PDB file of C-alpha atoms in Angstrom:
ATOM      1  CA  UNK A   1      39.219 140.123 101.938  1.00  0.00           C
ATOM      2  CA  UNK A   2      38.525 143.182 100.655  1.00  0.00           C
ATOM      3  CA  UNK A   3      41.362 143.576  98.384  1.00  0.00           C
ATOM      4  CA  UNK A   4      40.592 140.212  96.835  1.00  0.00           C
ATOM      5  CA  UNK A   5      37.315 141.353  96.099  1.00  0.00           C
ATOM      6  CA  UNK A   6      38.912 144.458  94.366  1.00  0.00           C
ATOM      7  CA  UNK A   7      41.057 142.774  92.422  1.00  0.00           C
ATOM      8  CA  UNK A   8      38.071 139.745  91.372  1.00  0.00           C
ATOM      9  CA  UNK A   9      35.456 142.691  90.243  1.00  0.00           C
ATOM     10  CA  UNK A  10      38.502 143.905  87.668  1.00  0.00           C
ATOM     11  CA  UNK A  11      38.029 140.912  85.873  1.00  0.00           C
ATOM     12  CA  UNK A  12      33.717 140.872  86.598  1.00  0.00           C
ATOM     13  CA  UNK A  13      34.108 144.775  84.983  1.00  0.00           C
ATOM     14  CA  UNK A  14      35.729 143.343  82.014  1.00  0.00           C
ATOM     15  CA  UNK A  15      33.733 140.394  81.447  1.00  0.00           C
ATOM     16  CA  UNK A  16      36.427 138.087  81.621  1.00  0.00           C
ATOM     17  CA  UNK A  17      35.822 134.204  82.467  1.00  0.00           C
ATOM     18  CA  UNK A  18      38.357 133.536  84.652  1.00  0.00           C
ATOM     19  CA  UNK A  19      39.921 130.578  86.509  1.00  0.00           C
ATOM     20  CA  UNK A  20      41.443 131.703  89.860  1.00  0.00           C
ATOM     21  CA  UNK A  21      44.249 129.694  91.851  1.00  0.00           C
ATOM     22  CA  UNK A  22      43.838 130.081  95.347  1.00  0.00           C
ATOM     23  CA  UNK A  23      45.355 128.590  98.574  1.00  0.00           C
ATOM     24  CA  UNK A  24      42.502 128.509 101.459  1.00  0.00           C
ATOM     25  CA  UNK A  25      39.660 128.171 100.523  1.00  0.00           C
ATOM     26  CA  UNK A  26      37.964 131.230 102.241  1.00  0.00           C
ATOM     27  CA  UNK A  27      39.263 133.237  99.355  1.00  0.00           C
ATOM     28  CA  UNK A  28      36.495 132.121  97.296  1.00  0.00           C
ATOM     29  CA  UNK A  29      33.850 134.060  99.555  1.00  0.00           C
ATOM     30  CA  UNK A  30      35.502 137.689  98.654  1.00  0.00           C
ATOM     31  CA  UNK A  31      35.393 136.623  94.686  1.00  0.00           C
ATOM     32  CA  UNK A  32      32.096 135.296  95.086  1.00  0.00           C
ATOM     33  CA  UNK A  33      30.408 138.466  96.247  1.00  0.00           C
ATOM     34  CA  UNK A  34      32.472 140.142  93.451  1.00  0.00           C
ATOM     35  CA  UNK A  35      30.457 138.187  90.866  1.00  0.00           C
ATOM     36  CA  UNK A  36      27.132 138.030  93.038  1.00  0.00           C
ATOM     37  CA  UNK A  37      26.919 141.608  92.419  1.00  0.00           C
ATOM     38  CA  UNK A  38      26.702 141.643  89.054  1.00  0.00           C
ATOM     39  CA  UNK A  39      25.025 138.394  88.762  1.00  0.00           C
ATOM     40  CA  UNK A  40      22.155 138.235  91.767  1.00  0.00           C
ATOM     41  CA  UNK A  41      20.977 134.904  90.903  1.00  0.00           C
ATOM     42  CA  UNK A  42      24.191 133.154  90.954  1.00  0.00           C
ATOM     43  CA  UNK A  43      24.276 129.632  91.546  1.00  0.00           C
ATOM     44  CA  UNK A  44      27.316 127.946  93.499  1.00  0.00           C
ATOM     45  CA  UNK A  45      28.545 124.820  92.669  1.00  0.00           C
ATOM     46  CA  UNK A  46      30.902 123.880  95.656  1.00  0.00           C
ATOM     47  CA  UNK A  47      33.287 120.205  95.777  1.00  0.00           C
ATOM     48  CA  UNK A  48      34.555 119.574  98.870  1.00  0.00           C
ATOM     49  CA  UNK A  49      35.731 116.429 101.023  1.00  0.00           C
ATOM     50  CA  UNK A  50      34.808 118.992 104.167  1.00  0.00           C
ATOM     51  CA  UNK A  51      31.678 120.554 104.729  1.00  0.00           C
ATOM     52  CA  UNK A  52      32.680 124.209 105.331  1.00  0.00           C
ATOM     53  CA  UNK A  53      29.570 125.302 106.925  1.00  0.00           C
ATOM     54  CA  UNK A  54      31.006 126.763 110.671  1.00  0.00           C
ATOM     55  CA  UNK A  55      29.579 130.025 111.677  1.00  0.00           C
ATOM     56  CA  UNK A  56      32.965 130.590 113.333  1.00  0.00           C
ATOM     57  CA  UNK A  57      35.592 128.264 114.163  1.00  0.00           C
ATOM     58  CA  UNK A  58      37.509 129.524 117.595  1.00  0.00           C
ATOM     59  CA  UNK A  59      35.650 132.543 117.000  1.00  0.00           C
ATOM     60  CA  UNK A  60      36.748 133.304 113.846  1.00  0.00           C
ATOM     61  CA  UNK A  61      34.594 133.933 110.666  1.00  0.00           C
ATOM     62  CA  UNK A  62      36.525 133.691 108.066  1.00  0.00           C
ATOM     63  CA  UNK A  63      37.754 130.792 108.532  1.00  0.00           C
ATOM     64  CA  UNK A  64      38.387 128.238 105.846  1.00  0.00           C
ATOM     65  CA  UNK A  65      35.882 126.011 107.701  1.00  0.00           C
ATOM     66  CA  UNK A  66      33.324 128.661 107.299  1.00  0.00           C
ATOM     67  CA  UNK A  67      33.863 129.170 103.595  1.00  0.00           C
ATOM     68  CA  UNK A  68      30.926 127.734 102.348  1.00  0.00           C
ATOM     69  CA  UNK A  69      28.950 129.029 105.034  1.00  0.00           C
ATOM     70  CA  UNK A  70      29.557 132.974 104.177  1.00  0.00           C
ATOM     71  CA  UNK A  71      28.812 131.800 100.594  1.00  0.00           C
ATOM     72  CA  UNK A  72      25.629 131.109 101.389  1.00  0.00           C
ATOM     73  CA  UNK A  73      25.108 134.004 103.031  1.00  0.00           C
ATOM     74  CA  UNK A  74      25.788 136.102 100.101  1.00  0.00           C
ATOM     75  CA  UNK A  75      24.159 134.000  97.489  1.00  0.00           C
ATOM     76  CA  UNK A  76      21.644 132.516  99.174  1.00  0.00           C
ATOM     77  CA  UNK A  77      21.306 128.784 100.906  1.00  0.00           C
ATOM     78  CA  UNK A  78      19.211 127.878  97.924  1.00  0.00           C
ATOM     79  CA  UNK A  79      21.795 128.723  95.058  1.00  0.00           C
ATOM     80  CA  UNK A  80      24.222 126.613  96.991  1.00  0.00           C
ATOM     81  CA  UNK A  81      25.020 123.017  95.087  1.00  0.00           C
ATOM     82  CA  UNK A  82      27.658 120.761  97.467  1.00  0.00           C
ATOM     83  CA  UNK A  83      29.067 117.527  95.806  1.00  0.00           C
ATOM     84  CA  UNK A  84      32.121 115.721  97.169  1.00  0.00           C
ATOM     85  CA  UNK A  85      31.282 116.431 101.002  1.00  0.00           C
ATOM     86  CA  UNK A  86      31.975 113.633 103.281  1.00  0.00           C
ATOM     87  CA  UNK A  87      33.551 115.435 106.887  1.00  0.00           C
ATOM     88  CA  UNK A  88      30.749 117.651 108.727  1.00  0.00           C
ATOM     89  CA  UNK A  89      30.140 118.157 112.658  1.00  0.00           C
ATOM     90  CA  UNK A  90      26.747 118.297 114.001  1.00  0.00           C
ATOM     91  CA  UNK A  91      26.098 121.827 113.759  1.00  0.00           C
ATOM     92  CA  UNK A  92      27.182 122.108 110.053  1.00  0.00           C
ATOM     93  CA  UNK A  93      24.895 119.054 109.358  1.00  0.00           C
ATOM     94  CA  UNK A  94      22.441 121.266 111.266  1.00  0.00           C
ATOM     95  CA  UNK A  95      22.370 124.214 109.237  1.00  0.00           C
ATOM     96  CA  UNK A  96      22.464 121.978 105.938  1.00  0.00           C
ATOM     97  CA  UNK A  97      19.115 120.398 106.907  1.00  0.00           C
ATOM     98  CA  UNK A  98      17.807 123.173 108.647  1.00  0.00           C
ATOM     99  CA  UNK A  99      18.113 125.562 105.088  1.00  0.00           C
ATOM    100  CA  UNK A 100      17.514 122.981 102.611  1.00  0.00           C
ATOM    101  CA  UNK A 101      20.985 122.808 101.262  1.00  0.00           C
ATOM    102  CA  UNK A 102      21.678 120.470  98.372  1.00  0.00           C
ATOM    103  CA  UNK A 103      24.935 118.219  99.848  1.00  0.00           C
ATOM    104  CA  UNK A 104      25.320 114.786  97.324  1.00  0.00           C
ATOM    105  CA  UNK A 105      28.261 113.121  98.769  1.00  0.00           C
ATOM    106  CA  UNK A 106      28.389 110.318  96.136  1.00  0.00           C
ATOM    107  CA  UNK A 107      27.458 112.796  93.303  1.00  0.00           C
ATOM    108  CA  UNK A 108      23.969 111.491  92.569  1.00  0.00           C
ATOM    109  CA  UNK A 109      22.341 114.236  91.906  1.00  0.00           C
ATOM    110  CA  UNK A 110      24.722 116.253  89.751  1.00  0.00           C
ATOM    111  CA  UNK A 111      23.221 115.536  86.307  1.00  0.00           C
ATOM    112  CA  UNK A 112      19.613 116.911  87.820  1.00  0.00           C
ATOM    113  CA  UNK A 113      21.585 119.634  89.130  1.00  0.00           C
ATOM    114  CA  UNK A 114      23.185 121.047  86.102  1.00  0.00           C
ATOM    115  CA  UNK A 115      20.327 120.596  84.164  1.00  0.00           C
ATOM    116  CA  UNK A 116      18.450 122.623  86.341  1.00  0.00           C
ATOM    117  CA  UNK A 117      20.698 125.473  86.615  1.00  0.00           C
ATOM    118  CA  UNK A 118      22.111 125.457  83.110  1.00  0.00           C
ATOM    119  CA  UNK A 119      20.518 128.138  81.791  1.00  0.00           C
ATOM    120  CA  UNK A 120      21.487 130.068  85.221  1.00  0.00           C
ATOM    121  CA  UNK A 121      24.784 132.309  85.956  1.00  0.00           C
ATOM    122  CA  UNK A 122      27.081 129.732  87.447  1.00  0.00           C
ATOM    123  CA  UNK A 123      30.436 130.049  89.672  1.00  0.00           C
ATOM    124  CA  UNK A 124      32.195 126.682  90.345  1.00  0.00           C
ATOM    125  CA  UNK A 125      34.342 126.551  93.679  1.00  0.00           C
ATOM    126  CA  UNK A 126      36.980 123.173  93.956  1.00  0.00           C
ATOM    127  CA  UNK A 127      38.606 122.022  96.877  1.00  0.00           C
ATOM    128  CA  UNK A 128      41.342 119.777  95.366  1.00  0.00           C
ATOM    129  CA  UNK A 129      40.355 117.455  98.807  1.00  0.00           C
ATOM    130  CA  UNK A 130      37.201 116.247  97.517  1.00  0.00           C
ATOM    131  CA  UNK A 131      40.078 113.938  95.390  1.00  0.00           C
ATOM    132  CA  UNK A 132      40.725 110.965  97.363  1.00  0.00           C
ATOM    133  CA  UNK A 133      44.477 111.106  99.393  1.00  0.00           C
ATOM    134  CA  UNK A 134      45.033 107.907  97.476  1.00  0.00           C
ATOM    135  CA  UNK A 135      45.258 110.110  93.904  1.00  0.00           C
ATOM    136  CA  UNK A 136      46.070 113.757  95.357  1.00  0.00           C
ATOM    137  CA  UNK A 137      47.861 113.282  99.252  1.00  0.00           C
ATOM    138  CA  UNK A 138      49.132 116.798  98.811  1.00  0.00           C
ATOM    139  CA  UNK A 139      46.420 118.755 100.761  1.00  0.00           C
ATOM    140  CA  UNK A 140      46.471 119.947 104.603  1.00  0.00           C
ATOM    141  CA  UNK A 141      43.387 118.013 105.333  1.00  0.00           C
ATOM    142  CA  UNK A 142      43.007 114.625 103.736  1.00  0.00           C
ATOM    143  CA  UNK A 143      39.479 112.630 103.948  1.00  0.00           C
ATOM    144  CA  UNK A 144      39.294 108.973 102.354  1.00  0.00           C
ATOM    145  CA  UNK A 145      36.705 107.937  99.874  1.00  0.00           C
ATOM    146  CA  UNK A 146      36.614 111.280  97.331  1.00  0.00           C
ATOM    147  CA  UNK A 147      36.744 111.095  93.936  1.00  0.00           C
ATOM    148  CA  UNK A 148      39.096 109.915  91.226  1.00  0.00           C
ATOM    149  CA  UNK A 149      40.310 111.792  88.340  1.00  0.00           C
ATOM    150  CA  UNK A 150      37.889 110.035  86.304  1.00  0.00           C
ATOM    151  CA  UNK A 151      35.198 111.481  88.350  1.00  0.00           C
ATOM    152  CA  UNK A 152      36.418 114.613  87.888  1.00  0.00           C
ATOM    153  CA  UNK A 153      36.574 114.275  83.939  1.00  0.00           C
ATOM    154  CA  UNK A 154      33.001 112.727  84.488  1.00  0.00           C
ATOM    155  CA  UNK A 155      31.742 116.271  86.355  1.00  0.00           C
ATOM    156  CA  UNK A 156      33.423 118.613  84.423  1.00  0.00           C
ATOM    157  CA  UNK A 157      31.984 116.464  81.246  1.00  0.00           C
ATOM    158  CA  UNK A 158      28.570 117.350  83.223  1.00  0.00           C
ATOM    159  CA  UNK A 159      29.632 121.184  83.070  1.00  0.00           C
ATOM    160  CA  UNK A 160      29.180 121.231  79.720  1.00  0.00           C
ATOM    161  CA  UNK A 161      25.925 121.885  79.558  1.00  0.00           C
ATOM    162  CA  UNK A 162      26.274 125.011  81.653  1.00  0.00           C
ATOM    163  CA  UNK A 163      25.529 128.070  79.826  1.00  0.00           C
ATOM    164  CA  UNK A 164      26.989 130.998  82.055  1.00  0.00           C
ATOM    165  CA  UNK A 165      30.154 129.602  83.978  1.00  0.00           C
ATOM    166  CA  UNK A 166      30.818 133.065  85.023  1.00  0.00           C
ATOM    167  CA  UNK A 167      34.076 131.945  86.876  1.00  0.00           C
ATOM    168  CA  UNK A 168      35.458 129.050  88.922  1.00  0.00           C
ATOM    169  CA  UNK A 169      38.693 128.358  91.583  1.00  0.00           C
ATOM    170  CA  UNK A 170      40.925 124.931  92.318  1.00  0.00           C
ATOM    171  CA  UNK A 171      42.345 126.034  95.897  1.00  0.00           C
ATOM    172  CA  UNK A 172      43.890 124.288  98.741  1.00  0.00           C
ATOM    173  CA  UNK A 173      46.934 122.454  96.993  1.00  0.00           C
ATOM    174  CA  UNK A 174      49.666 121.820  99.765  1.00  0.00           C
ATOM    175  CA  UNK A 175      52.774 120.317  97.764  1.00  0.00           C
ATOM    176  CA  UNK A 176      54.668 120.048 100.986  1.00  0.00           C
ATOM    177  CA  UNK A 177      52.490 117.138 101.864  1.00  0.00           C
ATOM    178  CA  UNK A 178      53.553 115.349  98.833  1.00  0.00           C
ATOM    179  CA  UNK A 179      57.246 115.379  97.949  1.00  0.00           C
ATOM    180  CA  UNK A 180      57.004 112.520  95.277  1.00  0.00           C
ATOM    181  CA  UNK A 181      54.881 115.873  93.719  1.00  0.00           C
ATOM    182  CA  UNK A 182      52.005 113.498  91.850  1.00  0.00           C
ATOM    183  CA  UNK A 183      49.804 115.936  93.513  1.00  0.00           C
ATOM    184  CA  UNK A 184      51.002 118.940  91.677  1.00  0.00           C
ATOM    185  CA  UNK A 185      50.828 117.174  88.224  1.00  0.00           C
ATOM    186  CA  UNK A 186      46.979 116.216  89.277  1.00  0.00           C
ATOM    187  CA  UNK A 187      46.173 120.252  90.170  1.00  0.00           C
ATOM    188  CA  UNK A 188      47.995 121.072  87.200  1.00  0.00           C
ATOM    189  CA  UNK A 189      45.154 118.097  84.554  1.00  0.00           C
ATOM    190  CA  UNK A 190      42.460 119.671  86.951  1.00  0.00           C
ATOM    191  CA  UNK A 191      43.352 123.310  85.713  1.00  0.00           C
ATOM    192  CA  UNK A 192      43.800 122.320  82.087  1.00  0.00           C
ATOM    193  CA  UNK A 193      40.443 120.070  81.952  1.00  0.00           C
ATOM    194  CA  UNK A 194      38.629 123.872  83.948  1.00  0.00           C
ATOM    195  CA  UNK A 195      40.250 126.014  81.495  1.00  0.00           C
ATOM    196  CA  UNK A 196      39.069 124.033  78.431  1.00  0.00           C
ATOM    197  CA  UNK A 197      35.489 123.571  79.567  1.00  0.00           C
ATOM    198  CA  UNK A 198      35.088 127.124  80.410  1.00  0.00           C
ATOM    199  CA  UNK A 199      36.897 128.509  77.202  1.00  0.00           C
ATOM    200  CA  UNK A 200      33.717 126.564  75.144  1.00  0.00           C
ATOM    201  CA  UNK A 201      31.291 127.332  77.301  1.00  0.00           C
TER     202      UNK A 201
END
């Protein structure tokens, strides 16, 4: 963890937007606190199919199902925007209430959302599972009912209006799970689509 965070404040030091490809998503909570530092009102906007809000899970705490959770201790459970989410247990639900946490399963509140935070430093975190298996199978832990890749145009088309996209990741693409490799080829639009909204913005 703590060499990733090295290696993400090289590019905060330079100033450099910058896409990162990860594989768990846990890696985005050592880049995050890169960026948080230099930007203390960062907001988080987090896609998921899962909810990643575990304190622990078999007693450890960094954990890919605790991701979102040591996010939101660094930023803050109030800078925390979660669209996408559709897979929680009772104690993540618990936490989400309990702190006031903004989780839009069927994305209803995204336009309010970026409006309100457009003028705000903004890091965008993508699990490529908030997809539905039907469109992208290749990931470790498939939920039904996500989001089709015209969704996806639809929310980045919404990111538009963002200001400060300081950074963003696409993590947790498992080609194994999807030799026919349509998967891939999604990741790879996702990417592209990222890379052009952030290069305007």
């Amino acid at each position: 963890m703590t060499e990733i965070e090295a290696y993400a404040e090289s590019f905060v030091e330079k100033a450099k937007k910058t896409l990162y490809i990860c594989g768990e998503h846990l890696i985005s909570y050592p880049i995050v606190k890169s960026y948080h530092k230099k930007y203390p009102g960062l907001k988080v906007v987090y896609f998921d199919a899962h909810a990643d809000m575990r304190d622990h899970y078999d007693g450890n705490r960094l954990s890919h199902s605790a991701a979102a959770r040591r996010i939101s201790e660094v930023v803050g459970p109030e800078n925390i925007y979660m669209f996408g989410i559709r897979s929680f247990e009772k104690q993540e639900m618990k936490f989400i209430r309990d702190n006031k946490i903004l989780c839009d399963p069927l994305m209803e509140e995204f336009e309010n959302v970026m409006d309100t935070i457009k003028n705000c430093p903004v890091y965008i975190s993508i699990d490529v599972d908030v997809i539905d298996p039907g469109f992208l199978p290749g990931v470790g832990n498939p939920e039904a009912g996500g989001m089709s890749y015209r969704d996806f145009l639809r929310a980045v088309e919404g990111f538009s209006c963002l200001k400060n996209i300081v950074a963003a990741d696409i993590n947790e693409l498992s080609p194994k799970y999807d030799p026919m490799g349509a998967s891939s080829v999604f990741v790879a639009k996702m990417i592209r689509e990222m890379l052009l909204v952030m290069a305007g913005n």
